[in-house]
Short mmCIF file of N, CA and C in Angstrom, two decimals:
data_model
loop_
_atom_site.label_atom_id
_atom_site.label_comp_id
_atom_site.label_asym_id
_atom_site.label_seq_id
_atom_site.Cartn_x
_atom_site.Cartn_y
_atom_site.Cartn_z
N UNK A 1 -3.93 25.37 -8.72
CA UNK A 1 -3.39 24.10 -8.25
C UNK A 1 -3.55 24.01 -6.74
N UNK A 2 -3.70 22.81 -6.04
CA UNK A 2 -4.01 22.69 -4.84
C UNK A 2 -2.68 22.88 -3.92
N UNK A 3 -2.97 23.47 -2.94
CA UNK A 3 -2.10 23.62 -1.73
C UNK A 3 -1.38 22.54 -0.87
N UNK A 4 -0.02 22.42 -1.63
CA UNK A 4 0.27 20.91 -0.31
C UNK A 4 -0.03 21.20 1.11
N UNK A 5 0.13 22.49 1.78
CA UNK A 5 0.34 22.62 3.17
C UNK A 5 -1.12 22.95 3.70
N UNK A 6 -2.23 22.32 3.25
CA UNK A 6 -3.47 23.15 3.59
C UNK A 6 -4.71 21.66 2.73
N UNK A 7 -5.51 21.52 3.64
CA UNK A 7 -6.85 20.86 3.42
C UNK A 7 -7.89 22.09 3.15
N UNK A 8 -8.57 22.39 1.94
CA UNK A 8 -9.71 22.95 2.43
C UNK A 8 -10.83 22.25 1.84
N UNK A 9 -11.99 22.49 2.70
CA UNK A 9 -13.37 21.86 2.34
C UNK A 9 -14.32 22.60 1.80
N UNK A 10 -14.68 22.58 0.96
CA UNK A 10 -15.65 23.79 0.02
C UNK A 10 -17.02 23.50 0.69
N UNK A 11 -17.94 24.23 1.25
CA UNK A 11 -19.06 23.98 1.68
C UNK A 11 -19.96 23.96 0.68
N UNK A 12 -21.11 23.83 1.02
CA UNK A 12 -22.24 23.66 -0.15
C UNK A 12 -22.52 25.75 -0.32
N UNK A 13 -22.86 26.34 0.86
CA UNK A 13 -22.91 27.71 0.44
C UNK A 13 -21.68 27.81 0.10
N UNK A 14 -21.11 27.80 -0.42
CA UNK A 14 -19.58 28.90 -1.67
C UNK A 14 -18.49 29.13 -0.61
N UNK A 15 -18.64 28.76 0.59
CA UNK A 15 -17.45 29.23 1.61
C UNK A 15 -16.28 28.23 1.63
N UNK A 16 -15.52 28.54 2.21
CA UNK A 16 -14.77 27.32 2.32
C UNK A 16 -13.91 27.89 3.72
N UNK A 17 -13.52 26.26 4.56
CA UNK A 17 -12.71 25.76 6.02
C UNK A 17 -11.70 25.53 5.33
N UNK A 18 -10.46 25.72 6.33
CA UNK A 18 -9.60 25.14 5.94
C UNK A 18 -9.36 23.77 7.20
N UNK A 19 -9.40 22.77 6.62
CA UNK A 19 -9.56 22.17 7.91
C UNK A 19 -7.90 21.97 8.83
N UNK A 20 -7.89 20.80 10.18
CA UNK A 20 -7.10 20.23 10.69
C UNK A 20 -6.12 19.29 9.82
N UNK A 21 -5.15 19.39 10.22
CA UNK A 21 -3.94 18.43 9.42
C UNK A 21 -2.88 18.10 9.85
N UNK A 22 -1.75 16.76 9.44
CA UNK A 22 -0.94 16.54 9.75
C UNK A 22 -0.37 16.76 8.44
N UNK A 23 1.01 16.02 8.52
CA UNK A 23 1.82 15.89 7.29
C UNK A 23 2.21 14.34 7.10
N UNK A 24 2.12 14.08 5.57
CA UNK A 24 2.61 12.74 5.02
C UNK A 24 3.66 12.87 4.12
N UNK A 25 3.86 11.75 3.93
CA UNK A 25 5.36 11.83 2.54
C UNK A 25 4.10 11.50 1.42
N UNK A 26 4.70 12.36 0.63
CA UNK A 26 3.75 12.54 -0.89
C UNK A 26 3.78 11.20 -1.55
N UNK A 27 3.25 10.83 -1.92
CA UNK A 27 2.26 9.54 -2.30
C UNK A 27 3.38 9.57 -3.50
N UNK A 28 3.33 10.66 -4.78
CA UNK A 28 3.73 10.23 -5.55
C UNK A 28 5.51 10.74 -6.02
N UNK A 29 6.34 11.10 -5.11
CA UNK A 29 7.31 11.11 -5.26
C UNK A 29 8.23 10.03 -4.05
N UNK A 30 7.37 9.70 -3.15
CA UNK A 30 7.68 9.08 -2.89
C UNK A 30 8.84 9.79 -1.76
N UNK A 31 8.31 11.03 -1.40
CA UNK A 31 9.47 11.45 -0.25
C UNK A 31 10.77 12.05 -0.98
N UNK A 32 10.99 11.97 -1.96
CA UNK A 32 12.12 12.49 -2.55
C UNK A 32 12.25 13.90 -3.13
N UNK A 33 10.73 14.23 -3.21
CA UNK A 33 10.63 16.33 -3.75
C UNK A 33 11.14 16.26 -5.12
N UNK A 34 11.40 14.69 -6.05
CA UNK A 34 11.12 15.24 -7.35
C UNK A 34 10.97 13.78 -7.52
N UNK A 35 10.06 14.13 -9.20
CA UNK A 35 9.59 12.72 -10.06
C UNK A 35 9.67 12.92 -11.31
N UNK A 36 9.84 11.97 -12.14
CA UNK A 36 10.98 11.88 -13.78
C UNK A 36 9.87 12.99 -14.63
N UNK A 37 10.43 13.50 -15.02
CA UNK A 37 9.48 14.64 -16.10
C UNK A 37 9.28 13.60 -17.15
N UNK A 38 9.66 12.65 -17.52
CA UNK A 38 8.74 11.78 -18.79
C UNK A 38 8.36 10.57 -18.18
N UNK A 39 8.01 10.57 -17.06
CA UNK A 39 7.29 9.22 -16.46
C UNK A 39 7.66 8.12 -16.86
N UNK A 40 9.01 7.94 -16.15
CA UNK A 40 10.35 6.69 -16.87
C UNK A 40 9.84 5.90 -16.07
N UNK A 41 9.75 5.89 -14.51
CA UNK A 41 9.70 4.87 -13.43
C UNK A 41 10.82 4.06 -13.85
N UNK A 42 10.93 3.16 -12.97
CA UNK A 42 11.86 2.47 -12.58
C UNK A 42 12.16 1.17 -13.72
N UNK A 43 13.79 1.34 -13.96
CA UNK A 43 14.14 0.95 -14.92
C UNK A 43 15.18 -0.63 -15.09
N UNK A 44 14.51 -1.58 -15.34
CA UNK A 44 15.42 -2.75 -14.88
C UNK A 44 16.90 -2.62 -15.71
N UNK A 45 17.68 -3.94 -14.95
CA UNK A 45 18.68 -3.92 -15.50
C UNK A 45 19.05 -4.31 -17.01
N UNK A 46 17.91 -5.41 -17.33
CA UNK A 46 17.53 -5.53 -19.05
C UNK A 46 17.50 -4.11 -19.77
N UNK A 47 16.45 -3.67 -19.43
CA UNK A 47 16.01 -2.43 -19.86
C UNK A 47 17.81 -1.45 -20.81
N UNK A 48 17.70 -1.20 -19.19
CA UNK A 48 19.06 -0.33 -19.31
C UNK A 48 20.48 -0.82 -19.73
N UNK A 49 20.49 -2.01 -20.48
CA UNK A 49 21.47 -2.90 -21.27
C UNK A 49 21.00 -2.68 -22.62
N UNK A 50 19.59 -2.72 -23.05
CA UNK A 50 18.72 -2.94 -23.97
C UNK A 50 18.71 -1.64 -24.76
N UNK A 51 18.10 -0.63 -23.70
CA UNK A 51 17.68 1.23 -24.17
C UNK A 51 18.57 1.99 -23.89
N UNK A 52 19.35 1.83 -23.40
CA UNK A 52 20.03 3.07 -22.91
C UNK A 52 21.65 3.49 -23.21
N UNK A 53 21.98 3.98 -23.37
CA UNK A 53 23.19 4.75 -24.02
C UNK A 53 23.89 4.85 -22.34
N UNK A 54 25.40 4.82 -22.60
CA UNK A 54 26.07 5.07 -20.98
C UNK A 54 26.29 6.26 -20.98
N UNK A 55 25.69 7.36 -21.72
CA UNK A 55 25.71 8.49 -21.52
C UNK A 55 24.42 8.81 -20.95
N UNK A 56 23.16 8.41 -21.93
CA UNK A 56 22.14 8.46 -21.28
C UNK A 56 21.93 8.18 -19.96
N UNK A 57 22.33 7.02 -19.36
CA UNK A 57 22.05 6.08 -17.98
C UNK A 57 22.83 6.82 -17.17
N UNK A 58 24.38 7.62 -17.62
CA UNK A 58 24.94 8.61 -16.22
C UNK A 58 23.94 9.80 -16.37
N UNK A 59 23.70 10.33 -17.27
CA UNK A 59 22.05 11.62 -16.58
C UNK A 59 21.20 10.79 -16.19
N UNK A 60 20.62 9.92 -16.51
CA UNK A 60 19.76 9.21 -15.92
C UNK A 60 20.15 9.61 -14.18
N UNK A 61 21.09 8.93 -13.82
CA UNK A 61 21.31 8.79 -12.73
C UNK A 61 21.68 9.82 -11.76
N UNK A 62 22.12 11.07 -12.40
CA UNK A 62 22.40 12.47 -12.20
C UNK A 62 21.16 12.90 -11.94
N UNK A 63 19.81 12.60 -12.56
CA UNK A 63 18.79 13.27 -12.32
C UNK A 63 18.35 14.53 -13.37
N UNK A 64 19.36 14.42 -14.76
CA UNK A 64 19.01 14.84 -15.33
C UNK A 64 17.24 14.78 -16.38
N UNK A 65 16.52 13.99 -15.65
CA UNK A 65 15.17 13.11 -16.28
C UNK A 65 14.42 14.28 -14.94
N UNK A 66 14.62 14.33 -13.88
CA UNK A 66 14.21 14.76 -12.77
C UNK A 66 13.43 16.34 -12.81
N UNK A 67 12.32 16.31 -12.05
CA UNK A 67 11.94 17.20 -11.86
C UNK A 67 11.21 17.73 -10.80
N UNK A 68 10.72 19.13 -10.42
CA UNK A 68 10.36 19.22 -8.86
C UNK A 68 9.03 18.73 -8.69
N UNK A 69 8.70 17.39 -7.78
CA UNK A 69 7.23 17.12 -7.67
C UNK A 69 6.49 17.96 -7.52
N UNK A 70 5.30 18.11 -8.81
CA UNK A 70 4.48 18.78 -8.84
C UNK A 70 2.98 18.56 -7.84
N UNK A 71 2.93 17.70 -7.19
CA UNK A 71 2.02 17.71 -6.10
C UNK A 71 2.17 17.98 -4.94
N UNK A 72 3.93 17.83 -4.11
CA UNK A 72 4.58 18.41 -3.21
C UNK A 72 5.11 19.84 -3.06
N UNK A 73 5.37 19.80 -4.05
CA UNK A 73 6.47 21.22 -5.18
C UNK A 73 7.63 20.83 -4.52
N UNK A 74 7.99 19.95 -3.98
CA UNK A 74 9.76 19.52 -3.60
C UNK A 74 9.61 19.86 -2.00
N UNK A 75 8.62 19.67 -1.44
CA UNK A 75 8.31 19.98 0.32
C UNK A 75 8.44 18.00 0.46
N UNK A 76 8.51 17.50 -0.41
CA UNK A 76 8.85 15.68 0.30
C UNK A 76 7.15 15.34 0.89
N UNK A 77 6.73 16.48 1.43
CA UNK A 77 5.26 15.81 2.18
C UNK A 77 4.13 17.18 1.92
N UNK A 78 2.91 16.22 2.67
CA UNK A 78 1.53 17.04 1.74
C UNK A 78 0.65 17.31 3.19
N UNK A 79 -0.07 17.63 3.29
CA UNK A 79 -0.87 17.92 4.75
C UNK A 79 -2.09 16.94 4.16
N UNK A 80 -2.79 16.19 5.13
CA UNK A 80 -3.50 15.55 5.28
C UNK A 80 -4.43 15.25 6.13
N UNK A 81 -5.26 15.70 5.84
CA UNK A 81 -6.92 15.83 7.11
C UNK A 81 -6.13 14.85 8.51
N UNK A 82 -6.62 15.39 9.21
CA UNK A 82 -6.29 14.84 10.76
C UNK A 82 -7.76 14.57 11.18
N UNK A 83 -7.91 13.29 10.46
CA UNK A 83 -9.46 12.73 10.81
C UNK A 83 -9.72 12.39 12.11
N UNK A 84 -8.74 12.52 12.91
CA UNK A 84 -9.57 12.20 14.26
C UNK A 84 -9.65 13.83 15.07
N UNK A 85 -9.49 14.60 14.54
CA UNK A 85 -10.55 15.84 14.74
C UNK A 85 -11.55 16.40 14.18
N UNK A 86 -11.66 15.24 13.22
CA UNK A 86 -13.27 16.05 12.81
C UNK A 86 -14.78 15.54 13.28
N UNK A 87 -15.62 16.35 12.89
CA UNK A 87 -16.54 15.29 13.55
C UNK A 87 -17.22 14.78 12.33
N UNK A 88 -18.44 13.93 12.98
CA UNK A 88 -19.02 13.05 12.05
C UNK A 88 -19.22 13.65 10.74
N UNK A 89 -20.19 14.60 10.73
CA UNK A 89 -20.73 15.12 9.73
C UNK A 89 -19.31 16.21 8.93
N UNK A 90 -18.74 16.81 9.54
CA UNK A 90 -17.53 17.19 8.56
C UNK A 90 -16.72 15.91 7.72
N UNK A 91 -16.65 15.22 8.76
CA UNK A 91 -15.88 13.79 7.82
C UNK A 91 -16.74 13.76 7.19
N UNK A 92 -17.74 13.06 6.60
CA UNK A 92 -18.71 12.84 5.58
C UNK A 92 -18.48 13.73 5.07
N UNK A 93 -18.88 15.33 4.74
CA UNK A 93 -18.32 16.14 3.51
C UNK A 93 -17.22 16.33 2.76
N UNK A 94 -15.92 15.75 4.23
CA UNK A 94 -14.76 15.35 3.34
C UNK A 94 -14.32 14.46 2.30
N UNK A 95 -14.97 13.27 2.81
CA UNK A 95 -14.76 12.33 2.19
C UNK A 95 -15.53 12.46 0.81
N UNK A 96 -17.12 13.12 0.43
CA UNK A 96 -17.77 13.05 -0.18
C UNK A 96 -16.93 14.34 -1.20
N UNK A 97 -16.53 15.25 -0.75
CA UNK A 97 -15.57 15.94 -1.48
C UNK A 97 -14.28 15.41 -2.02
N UNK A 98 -13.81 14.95 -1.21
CA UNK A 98 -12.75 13.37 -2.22
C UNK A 98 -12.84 12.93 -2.74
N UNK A 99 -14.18 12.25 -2.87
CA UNK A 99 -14.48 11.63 -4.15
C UNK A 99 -15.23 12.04 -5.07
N UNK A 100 -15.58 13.03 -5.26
CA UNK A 100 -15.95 14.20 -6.03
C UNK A 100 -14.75 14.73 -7.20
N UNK A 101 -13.49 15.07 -6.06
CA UNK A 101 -12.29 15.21 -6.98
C UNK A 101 -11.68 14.35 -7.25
N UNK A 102 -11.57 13.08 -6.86
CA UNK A 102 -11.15 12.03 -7.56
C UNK A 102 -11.75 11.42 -9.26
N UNK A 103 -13.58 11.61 -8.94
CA UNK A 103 -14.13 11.64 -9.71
C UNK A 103 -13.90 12.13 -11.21
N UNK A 104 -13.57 13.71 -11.01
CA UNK A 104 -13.25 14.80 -12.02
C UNK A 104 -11.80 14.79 -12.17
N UNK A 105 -10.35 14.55 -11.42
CA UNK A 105 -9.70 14.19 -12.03
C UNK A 105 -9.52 12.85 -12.97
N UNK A 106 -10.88 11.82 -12.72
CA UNK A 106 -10.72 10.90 -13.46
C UNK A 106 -10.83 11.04 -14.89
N UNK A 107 -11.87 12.19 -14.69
CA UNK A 107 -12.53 12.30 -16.18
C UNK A 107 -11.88 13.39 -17.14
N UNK A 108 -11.31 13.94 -16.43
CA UNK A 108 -10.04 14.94 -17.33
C UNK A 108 -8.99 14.02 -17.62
N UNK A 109 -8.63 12.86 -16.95
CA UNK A 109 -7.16 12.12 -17.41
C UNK A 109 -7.85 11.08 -18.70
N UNK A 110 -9.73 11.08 -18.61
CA UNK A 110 -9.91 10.49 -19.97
C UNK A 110 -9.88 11.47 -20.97
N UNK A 111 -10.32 12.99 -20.59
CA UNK A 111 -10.29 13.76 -21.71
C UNK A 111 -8.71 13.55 -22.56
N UNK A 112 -8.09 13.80 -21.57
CA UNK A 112 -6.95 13.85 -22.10
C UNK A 112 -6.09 12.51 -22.68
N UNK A 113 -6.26 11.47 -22.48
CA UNK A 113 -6.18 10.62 -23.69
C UNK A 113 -6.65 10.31 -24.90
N UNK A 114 -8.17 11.71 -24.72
CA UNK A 114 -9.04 11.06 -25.64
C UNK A 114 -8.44 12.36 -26.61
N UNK A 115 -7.63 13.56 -26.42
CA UNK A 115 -7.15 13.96 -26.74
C UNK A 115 -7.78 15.83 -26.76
N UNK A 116 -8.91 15.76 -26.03
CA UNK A 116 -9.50 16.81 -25.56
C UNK A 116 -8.38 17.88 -24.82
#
C-alpha cells in the first residue's frame, strides 16, 4: 500500500526518488482520519426518518459505522509533490506516472465489479 508521508517516482531503470513534498488534507476523508467502513456517505434527514432505527442513527453518530482512513491511515493529510521544485522533465514523469496509476486503479475497480 502506498505511503501517505512520501511521493516516490519509479524511474524507467527499476530505481526509484523519493521526491519533494508538502502536506494536504486527504481528499477522501476529508481531514477527519476516518471514513464509514460501508460507504454510507452522507445521510439526509428523509433518509434517516425512512432507514434508520434510533438506535441505529445514535451509533451512527457515535461513529460506530467509522473507520481509520485507509489512504491517510488517520494522519488527516497525505504528502503531495511540491511541484514547484521539480523540474521540467521530472514533472512530466510524474505526472505520466499518475496517470499510469490512475489508469490501473481504474481497471482493478472494473475487475472488481466485474467480480474478478
Amino acid at each position: 500500500m502506498k505511503d501517505p508521508t512520501k511521493c516516490i517516482l519509479h524511474e524507467t531503470d527499476g530505481s526509484e526518488r523519493e521526491l519533494p513534498t508538502v502536506f494536504a488534507v486527504c481528499d477522501d476523508c476529508q481531514g477527519k482520519g476516518q471514513t464509514s467502513k460501508y460507504n454510507i456517505g452522507a445521510i439526509t434527514a428523509e433518509e434517516r426518518d425512512r432507514d434508520w432505527s434510533h438506535d441505529e442513527w445514535d451509533d451512527y453518530m457515535a461513529g460506530a459505522y467509522d473507520e481509520t482512513c485507509p489512504t491517510c491511515k488517520g494522519r488527516r493529510v497525505v504528502a503531495v509533490v511540491d511541484r514547484s521544485r521539480l523540474d521540467a522533465e521530472t514533472l512530466a514523469a510524474w505526472d505520466e506516472q499518475c496517470v499510469a496509476d490512475a489508469d490501473y486503479e481504474a481497471l482493478c475497480a472494473m475487475e472488481r465489479r466485474m467480480g474478478a
